PDB file of C-alpha atoms in Angstrom:
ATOM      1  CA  UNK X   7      19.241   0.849 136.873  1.00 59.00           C
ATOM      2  CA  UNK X   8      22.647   1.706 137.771  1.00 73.00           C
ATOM      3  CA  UNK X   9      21.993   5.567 139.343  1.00 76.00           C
ATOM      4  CA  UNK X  10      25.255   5.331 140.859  1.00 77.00           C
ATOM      5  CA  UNK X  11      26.957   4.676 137.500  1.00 76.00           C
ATOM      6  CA  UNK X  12      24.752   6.919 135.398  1.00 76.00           C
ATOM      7  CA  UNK X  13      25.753   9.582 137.988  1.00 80.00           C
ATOM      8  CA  UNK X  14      29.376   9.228 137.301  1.00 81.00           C
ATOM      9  CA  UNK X  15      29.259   9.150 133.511  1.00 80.00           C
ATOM     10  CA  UNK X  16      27.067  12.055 133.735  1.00 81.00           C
ATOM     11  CA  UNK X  17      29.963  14.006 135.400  1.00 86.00           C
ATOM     12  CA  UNK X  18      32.306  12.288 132.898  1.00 85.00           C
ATOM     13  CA  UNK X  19      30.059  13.506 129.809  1.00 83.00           C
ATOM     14  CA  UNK X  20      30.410  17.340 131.993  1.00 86.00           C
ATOM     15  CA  UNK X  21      33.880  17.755 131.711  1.00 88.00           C
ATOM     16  CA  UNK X  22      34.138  16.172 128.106  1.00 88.00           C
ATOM     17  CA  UNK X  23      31.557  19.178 127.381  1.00 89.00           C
ATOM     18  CA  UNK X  24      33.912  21.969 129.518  1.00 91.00           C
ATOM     19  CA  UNK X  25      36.807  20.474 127.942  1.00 93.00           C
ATOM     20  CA  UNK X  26      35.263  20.788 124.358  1.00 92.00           C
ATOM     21  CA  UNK X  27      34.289  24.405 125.010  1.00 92.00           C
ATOM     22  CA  UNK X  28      37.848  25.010 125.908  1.00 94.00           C
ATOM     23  CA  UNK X  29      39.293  23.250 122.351  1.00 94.00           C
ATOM     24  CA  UNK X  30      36.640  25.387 120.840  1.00 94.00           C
ATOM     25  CA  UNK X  31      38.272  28.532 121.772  1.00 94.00           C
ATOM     26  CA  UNK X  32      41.425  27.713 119.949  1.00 95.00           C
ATOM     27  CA  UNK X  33      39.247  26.916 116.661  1.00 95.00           C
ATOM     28  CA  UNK X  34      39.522  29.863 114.233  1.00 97.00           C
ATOM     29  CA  UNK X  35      36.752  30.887 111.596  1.00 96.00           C
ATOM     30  CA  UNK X  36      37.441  32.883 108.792  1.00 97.00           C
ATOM     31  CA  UNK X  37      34.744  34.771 107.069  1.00 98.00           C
ATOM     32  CA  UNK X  38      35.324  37.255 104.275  1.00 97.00           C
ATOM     33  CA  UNK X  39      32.879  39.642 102.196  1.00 97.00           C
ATOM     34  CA  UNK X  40      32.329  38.561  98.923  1.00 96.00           C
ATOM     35  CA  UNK X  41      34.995  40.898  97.128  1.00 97.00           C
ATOM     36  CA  UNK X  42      37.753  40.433 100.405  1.00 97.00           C
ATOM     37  CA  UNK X  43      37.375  43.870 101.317  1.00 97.00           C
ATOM     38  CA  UNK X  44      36.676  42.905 104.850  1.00 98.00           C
ATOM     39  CA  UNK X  45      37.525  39.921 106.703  1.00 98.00           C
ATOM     40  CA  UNK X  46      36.973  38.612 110.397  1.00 98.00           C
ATOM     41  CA  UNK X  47      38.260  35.594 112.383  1.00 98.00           C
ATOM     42  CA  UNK X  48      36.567  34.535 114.818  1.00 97.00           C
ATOM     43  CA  UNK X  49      36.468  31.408 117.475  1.00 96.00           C
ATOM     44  CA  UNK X  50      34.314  28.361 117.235  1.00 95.00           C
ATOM     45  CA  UNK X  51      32.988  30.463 120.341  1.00 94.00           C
ATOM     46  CA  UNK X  52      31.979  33.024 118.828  1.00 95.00           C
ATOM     47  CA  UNK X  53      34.395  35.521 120.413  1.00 96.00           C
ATOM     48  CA  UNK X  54      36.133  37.974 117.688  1.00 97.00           C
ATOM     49  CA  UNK X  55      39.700  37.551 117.336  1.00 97.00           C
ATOM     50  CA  UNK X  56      40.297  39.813 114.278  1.00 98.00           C
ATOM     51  CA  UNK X  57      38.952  42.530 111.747  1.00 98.00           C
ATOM     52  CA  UNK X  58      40.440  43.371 108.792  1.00 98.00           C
ATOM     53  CA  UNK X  59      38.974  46.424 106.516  1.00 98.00           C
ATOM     54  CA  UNK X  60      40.433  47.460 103.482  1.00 97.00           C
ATOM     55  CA  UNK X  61      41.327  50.999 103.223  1.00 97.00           C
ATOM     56  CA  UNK X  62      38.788  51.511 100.256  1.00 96.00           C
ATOM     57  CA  UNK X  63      35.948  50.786 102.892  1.00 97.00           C
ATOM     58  CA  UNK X  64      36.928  53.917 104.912  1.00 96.00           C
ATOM     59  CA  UNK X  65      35.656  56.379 103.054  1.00 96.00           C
ATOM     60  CA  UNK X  66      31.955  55.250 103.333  1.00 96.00           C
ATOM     61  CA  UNK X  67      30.661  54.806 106.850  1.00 97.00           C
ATOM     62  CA  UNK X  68      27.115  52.960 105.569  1.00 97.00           C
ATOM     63  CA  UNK X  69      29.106  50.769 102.956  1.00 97.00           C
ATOM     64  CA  UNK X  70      31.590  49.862 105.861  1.00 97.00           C
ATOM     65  CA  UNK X  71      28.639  49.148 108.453  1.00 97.00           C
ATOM     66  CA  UNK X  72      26.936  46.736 105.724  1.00 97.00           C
ATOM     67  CA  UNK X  73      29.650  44.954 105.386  1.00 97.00           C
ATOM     68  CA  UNK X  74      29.956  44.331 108.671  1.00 97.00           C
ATOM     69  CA  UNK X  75      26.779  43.751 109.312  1.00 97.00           C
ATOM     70  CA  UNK X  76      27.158  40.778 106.602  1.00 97.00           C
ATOM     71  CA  UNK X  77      30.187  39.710 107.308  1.00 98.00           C
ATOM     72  CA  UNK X  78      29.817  39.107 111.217  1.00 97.00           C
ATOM     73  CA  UNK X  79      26.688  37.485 110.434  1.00 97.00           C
ATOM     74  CA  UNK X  80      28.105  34.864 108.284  1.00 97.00           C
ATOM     75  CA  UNK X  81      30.743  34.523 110.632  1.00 97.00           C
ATOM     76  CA  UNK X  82      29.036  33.945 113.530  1.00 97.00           C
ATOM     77  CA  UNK X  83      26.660  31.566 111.998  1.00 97.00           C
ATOM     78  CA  UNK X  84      29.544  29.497 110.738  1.00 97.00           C
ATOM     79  CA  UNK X  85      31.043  29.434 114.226  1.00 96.00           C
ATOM     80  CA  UNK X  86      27.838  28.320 115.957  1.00 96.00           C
ATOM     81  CA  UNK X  87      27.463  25.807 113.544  1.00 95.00           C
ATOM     82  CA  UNK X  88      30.994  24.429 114.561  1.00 95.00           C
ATOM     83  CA  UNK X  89      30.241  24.872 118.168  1.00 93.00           C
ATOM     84  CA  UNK X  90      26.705  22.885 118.156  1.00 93.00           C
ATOM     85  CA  UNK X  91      28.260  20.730 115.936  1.00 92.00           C
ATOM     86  CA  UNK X  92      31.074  19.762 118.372  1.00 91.00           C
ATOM     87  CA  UNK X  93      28.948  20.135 121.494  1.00 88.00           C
ATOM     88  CA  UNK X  94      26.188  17.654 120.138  1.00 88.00           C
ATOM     89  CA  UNK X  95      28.856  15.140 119.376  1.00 87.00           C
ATOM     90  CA  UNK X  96      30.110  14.770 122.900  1.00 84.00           C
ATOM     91  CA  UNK X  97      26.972  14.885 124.548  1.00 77.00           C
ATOM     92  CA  UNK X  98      25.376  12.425 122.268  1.00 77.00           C
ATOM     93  CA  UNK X  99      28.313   9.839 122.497  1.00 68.00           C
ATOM     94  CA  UNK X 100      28.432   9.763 126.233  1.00 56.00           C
ATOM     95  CA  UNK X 101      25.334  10.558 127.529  1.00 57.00           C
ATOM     96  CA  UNK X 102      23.947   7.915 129.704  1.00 54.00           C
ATOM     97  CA  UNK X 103      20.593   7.156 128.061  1.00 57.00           C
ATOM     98  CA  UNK X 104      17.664   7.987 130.845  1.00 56.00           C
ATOM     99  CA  UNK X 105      14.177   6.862 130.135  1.00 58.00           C
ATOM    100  CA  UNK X 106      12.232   9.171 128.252  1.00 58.00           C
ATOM    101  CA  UNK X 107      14.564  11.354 127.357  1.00 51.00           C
ATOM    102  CA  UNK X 108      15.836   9.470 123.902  1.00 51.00           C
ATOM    103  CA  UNK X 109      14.056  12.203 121.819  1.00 52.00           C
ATOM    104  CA  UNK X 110      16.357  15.089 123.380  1.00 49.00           C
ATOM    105  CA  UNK X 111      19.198  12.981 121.410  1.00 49.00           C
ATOM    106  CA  UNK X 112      17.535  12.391 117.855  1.00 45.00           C
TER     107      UNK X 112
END
């Protein structure tokens, strides 16, 4: 076993994984409720870039917090399906494979 080696594409696999988490910060999600009264865009990193609430929302505070509630929700899920999505992939393609630990990658 190569430990030297393994050690180095470990490192490699790293910064493929920082770099990804960097890309992932430019990748927007869009989310809207189900009539467009509200939208959100967020990144595949689940940081909010935007919120958009129609004016018709305003005048009821519960309606408003439902549908953001909702909408986040959906949003966020979305994005951190993206995000394990993307992660998953560059870990699984360069991880040097270490006894016993196949099952981690299945």
């Amino acid at each position: 076993m190569d430990l030297m080696g393994m050690m180095g594409k470990l490192k490699a696999t790293q910064q493929r994984i920082e770099d990804t988490k960097k890309r992932l910060d430019t990748v927007l999600i869009d989310e809207q409720s189900s009539d467009g009264l509200l939208k959100v865009t967020l990144t595949a990193n689940r940081s909010i870039k935007s919120i958009s609430i129609d004016d018709s929302l305003l005048a009821d505070k519960d309606q408003l917090e439902d549908y953001l509630i909702l909408t986040l929700n959906k949003a966020i899920e979305k994005a951190t399906n993206v995000n394990q999505a993307e992660l998953d992939a560059v870990a699984k393609v360069d991880m040097p494979m270490i006894p016993g630990m196949e099952d981690m990658f299945k």
